[in-house]
Amino acid sequence: NAGVTQTPEFQVLKTGQSMTLQCAQDMNHEYMSWYRQDPGMGLRLIHYSVGAGITDQGEVPNGYNVSRSTTEDFPLRLLSAAPSQTSVYFCASSYLLGGAWGYTFGSGTRLTVV
Amino acid sequence: AQTVTQSQPEMSVQEAETVTLSCTYDTSESDYYLFWYKQPPSRQMILVIRQEAYKQQNATENRFSVNFQKAAKSFSLKISDSQLGDAAMYFCAYRANNNDMRFGAGTRLTVKP
């Protein structure tokens, strides 16, 4: 049981390049979400999904796209990378069980845009 | 919009002593969930404890306990018998039924031997 797998672990991009951060979970969780963590700040929600085919924006969605074609995968696309998108990105899947929410986080992707 | 405030950027505790980390939140919801997460230098997000707002009893997990004051919108974390391995960033987080998780800015906890 791998949990939430994020790839790559590290990435350096040039301004204007595009890329996709991958996120996969094998726990059959309906909810998945993407966060970014900047120095001195907590995680901020970028986009989230409540199930396959359904996505919605979070606090900081600009510059990012998502899609959810399967329950397992929730990729995050950077359309045209900017230095302001330098951050650590976390993917999470979540579930409601017995009236309590549980979250499983990936190990993060450290992205640097130069 | 829901906001989560952690007013202590840094805290320090002596090994084996007790420390309390503060968290307040703002919401108009009546049903929601609160969490404390630990993030060591490995950057892994580790759940410490969680509390459902409909439960009046404060959650406890071994050396970790919370003081949940719903009317005051306060959710503090108490760590008893602090250990060196408790040193990390601690994040308070809030989740309502229709939104995903919102985090505070974090408190860096140092444990002195």
GROMACS .gro file of C-alpha atoms in nm:
model
  227
    1ASN     CA    1   0.000   0.000   0.000
    2ALA     CA    2   0.194   0.299  -0.133
    3GLY     CA    3  -0.043   0.573  -0.010
    4VAL     CA    4   0.006   0.899  -0.204
    5THR     CA    5   0.289   0.907  -0.455
    6GLN     CA    6   0.419   1.234  -0.593
    7THR     CA    7   0.666   1.272  -0.875
    8PRO     CA    8   0.912   1.424  -0.930
    9GLU     CA    9   1.069   1.493  -0.591
   10PHE     CA   10   1.267   1.790  -0.721
   11GLN     CA   11   1.235   1.999  -1.037
   12VAL     CA   12   1.399   2.309  -1.180
   13LEU     CA   13   1.216   2.497  -1.454
   14LYS     CA   14   1.294   2.798  -1.662
   15THR     CA   15   1.047   3.084  -1.668
   16GLY     CA   16   0.779   3.017  -1.926
   17GLN     CA   17   0.819   2.640  -1.932
   18SER     CA   18   0.526   2.413  -1.860
   19MET     CA   19   0.522   2.092  -1.664
   20THR     CA   20   0.295   1.848  -1.485
   21LEU     CA   21   0.335   1.736  -1.127
   22GLN     CA   22   0.204   1.385  -1.087
   23CYS     CA   23   0.001   1.256  -0.794
   24ALA     CA   24  -0.139   0.906  -0.755
   25GLN     CA   25  -0.312   0.730  -0.468
   26ASP     CA   26  -0.404   0.367  -0.427
   27MET     CA   27  -0.650   0.396  -0.138
   28ASN     CA   28  -0.963   0.463  -0.346
   29HIS     CA   29  -1.016   0.799  -0.178
   30GLU     CA   30  -1.268   1.026  -0.345
   31TYR     CA   31  -1.115   1.353  -0.230
   32MET     CA   32  -0.781   1.476  -0.357
   33SER     CA   33  -0.615   1.816  -0.333
   34TRP     CA   34  -0.303   2.015  -0.416
   35TYR     CA   35  -0.130   2.259  -0.184
   36ARG     CA   36   0.172   2.481  -0.205
   37GLN     CA   37   0.396   2.566   0.088
   38ASP     CA   38   0.605   2.880   0.081
   39PRO     CA   39   0.872   2.969   0.340
   40GLY     CA   40   0.720   3.082   0.668
   41MET     CA   41   0.371   2.988   0.562
   42GLY     CA   42   0.137   2.700   0.601
   43LEU     CA   43   0.000   2.500   0.314
   44ARG     CA   44  -0.233   2.687   0.081
   45LEU     CA   45  -0.496   2.512  -0.126
   46ILE     CA   46  -0.452   2.535  -0.503
   47HIS     CA   47  -0.719   2.302  -0.641
   48TYR     CA   48  -0.919   2.012  -0.511
   49SER     CA   49  -1.141   1.733  -0.641
   50VAL     CA   50  -1.433   1.557  -0.476
   51GLY     CA   51  -1.433   1.273  -0.726
   52ALA     CA   52  -1.347   1.172  -1.081
   53GLY     CA   53  -1.455   1.440  -1.325
   54ILE     CA   54  -1.510   1.705  -1.057
   55THR     CA   55  -1.259   1.974  -0.966
   56ASP     CA   56  -1.276   2.313  -0.800
   57GLN     CA   57  -1.049   2.605  -0.717
   58GLY     CA   58  -0.891   2.670  -0.383
   59GLU     CA   59  -0.721   2.979  -0.241
   60VAL     CA   60  -0.444   3.021  -0.499
   61PRO     CA   61  -0.551   2.862  -0.831
   62ASN     CA   62  -0.402   3.113  -1.077
   63GLY     CA   63  -0.138   2.965  -1.306
   64TYR     CA   64  -0.239   2.605  -1.237
   65ASN     CA   65  -0.473   2.358  -1.402
   66VAL     CA   66  -0.599   2.023  -1.280
   67SER     CA   67  -0.808   1.737  -1.410
   68ARG     CA   68  -0.939   1.419  -1.251
   69SER     CA   69  -1.007   1.152  -1.510
   70THR     CA   70  -0.966   0.864  -1.265
   71THR     CA   71  -1.005   0.819  -0.890
   72GLU     CA   72  -0.636   0.738  -0.859
   73ASP     CA   73  -0.470   1.028  -1.040
   74PHE     CA   74  -0.480   1.403  -0.988
   75PRO     CA   75  -0.208   1.581  -1.188
   76LEU     CA   76  -0.126   1.949  -1.143
   77ARG     CA   77  -0.021   2.145  -1.452
   78LEU     CA   78   0.183   2.461  -1.454
   79LEU     CA   79   0.095   2.635  -1.778
   80SER     CA   80   0.378   2.890  -1.797
   81ALA     CA   81   0.609   2.874  -1.497
   82ALA     CA   82   0.693   3.195  -1.311
   83PRO     CA   83   0.947   3.255  -1.031
   84SER     CA   84   0.651   3.320  -0.797
   85GLN     CA   85   0.561   2.953  -0.836
   86THR     CA   86   0.882   2.844  -0.669
   87SER     CA   87   0.750   2.643  -0.377
   88VAL     CA   88   0.705   2.299  -0.228
   89TYR     CA   89   0.394   2.128  -0.361
   90PHE     CA   90   0.197   1.868  -0.169
   91CYS     CA   91  -0.073   1.638  -0.295
   92ALA     CA   92  -0.317   1.482  -0.049
   93SER     CA   93  -0.601   1.236  -0.059
   94SER     CA   94  -0.871   1.230   0.204
   95TYR     CA   95  -1.166   1.030   0.325
   96LEU     CA   96  -1.448   1.049   0.575
   97LEU     CA   97  -1.472   0.751   0.805
   98GLY     CA   98  -1.681   0.722   1.117
   99GLY     CA   99  -1.752   1.093   1.117
  100ALA     CA  100  -1.383   1.186   1.106
  101TRP     CA  101  -1.178   1.317   0.819
  102GLY     CA  102  -0.844   1.156   0.746
  103TYR     CA  103  -0.576   1.294   0.518
  104THR     CA  104  -0.277   1.127   0.361
  105PHE     CA  105  -0.010   1.356   0.220
  106GLY     CA  106   0.251   1.284  -0.041
  107SER     CA  107   0.615   1.358   0.033
  108GLY     CA  108   0.614   1.680  -0.168
  109THR     CA  109   0.775   1.821  -0.481
  110ARG     CA  110   1.028   2.101  -0.445
  111LEU     CA  111   0.995   2.321  -0.754
  112THR     CA  112   1.234   2.600  -0.842
  113VAL     CA  113   1.159   2.838  -1.129
  114VAL     CA  114   1.457   3.038  -1.252
  115ALA     CA  115  -1.339   3.277   0.406
  116GLN     CA  116  -1.216   3.059   0.683
  117THR     CA  117  -0.885   3.164   0.836
  118VAL     CA  118  -0.653   2.994   1.080
  119THR     CA  119  -0.417   3.194   1.300
  120GLN     CA  120  -0.116   3.066   1.488
  121SER     CA  121   0.017   3.358   1.689
  122GLN     CA  122   0.343   3.194   1.801
  123PRO     CA  123   0.596   3.172   1.516
  124GLU     CA  124   0.844   2.997   1.749
  125MET     CA  125   0.824   2.816   2.080
  126SER     CA  126   1.085   2.648   2.293
  127VAL     CA  127   1.049   2.382   2.564
  128GLN     CA  128   1.283   2.193   2.789
  129GLU     CA  129   1.292   1.819   2.741
  130ALA     CA  130   1.034   1.643   2.965
  131GLU     CA  131   0.843   1.967   3.018
  132THR     CA  132   0.501   2.067   2.884
  133VAL     CA  133   0.432   2.317   2.609
  134THR     CA  134   0.111   2.457   2.461
  135LEU     CA  135   0.077   2.579   2.104
  136SER     CA  136  -0.203   2.822   2.027
  137CYS     CA  137  -0.446   2.826   1.736
  138THR     CA  138  -0.754   3.032   1.664
  139TYR     CA  139  -0.981   3.014   1.363
  140ASP     CA  140  -1.259   3.209   1.207
  141THR     CA  141  -1.567   3.042   1.064
  142SER     CA  142  -1.941   3.078   1.034
  143GLU     CA  143  -1.988   2.703   1.006
  144SER     CA  144  -2.118   2.494   1.294
  145ASP     CA  145  -1.988   2.161   1.172
  146TYR     CA  146  -1.618   2.133   1.096
  147TYR     CA  147  -1.297   1.951   1.178
  148LEU     CA  148  -0.972   2.067   1.331
  149PHE     CA  149  -0.627   1.914   1.304
  150TRP     CA  150  -0.273   1.953   1.426
  151TYR     CA  151   0.000   1.840   1.189
  152LYS     CA  152   0.370   1.798   1.256
  153GLN     CA  153   0.625   1.867   0.983
  154PRO     CA  154   0.982   1.760   1.061
  155PRO     CA  155   1.276   1.863   0.839
  156SER     CA  156   1.192   1.569   0.611
  157ARG     CA  157   0.885   1.785   0.516
  158GLN     CA  158   0.647   1.492   0.561
  159MET     CA  159   0.309   1.602   0.698
  160ILE     CA  160   0.225   1.387   0.999
  161LEU     CA  161  -0.114   1.395   1.169
  162VAL     CA  162  -0.077   1.458   1.542
  163ILE     CA  163  -0.437   1.485   1.654
  164ARG     CA  164  -0.781   1.577   1.523
  165GLN     CA  165  -1.104   1.703   1.671
  166GLU     CA  166  -1.458   1.699   1.538
  167ALA     CA  167  -1.643   2.021   1.627
  168TYR     CA  168  -1.958   1.832   1.726
  169LYS     CA  169  -1.766   1.650   2.000
  170GLN     CA  170  -1.739   1.839   2.325
  171GLN     CA  171  -1.474   1.609   2.468
  172ASN     CA  172  -1.119   1.718   2.398
  173ALA     CA  173  -0.918   1.474   2.187
  174THR     CA  174  -0.607   1.308   2.330
  175GLU     CA  175  -0.337   1.095   2.170
  176ASN     CA  176  -0.081   0.972   2.420
  177ARG     CA  177   0.131   1.279   2.514
  178PHE     CA  178  -0.071   1.510   2.289
  179SER     CA  179  -0.400   1.669   2.387
  180VAL     CA  180  -0.608   1.962   2.274
  181ASN     CA  181  -0.809   2.232   2.445
  182PHE     CA  182  -1.102   2.291   2.211
  183GLN     CA  183  -1.307   2.599   2.293
  184LYS     CA  184  -1.577   2.616   2.025
  185ALA     CA  185  -1.736   2.943   2.137
  186ALA     CA  186  -1.397   3.112   2.147
  187LYS     CA  187  -1.289   2.940   1.823
  188SER     CA  188  -0.971   2.825   1.987
  189PHE     CA  189  -0.787   2.496   1.940
  190SER     CA  190  -0.461   2.471   2.134
  191LEU     CA  191  -0.224   2.174   2.139
  192LYS     CA  192  -0.057   2.059   2.459
  193ILE     CA  193   0.251   1.839   2.439
  194SER     CA  194   0.339   1.672   2.768
  195ASP     CA  195   0.673   1.517   2.857
  196SER     CA  196   0.835   1.678   2.553
  197GLN     CA  197   1.091   1.470   2.368
  198LEU     CA  198   1.372   1.569   2.132
  199GLY     CA  199   1.180   1.404   1.850
  200ASP     CA  200   0.894   1.648   1.900
  201ALA     CA  201   1.103   1.929   1.750
  202ALA     CA  202   0.935   2.031   1.425
  203MET     CA  203   0.698   2.278   1.264
  204TYR     CA  204   0.343   2.237   1.388
  205PHE     CA  205   0.048   2.342   1.178
  206CYS     CA  206  -0.309   2.393   1.291
  207ALA     CA  207  -0.566   2.320   1.021
  208TYR     CA  208  -0.940   2.357   0.970
  209ARG     CA  209  -1.180   2.175   0.741
  210ALA     CA  210  -1.550   2.240   0.692
  211ASN     CA  211  -1.778   2.000   0.509
  212ASN     CA  212  -1.784   2.192   0.183
  213ASN     CA  213  -1.423   2.308   0.170
  214ASP     CA  214  -1.086   2.151   0.184
  215MET     CA  215  -0.827   2.210   0.452
  216ARG     CA  216  -0.698   2.555   0.548
  217PHE     CA  217  -0.374   2.584   0.743
  218GLY     CA  218  -0.218   2.829   0.984
  219ALA     CA  219   0.131   2.969   0.923
  220GLY     CA  220   0.287   2.727   1.168
  221THR     CA  221   0.481   2.726   1.494
  222ARG     CA  222   0.841   2.610   1.504
  223LEU     CA  223   0.897   2.406   1.819
  224THR     CA  224   1.246   2.365   1.959
  225VAL     CA  225   1.312   2.108   2.232
  226LYS     CA  226   1.615   2.176   2.451
  227PRO     CA  227   1.797   1.881   2.609
   0.00000   0.00000   0.00000
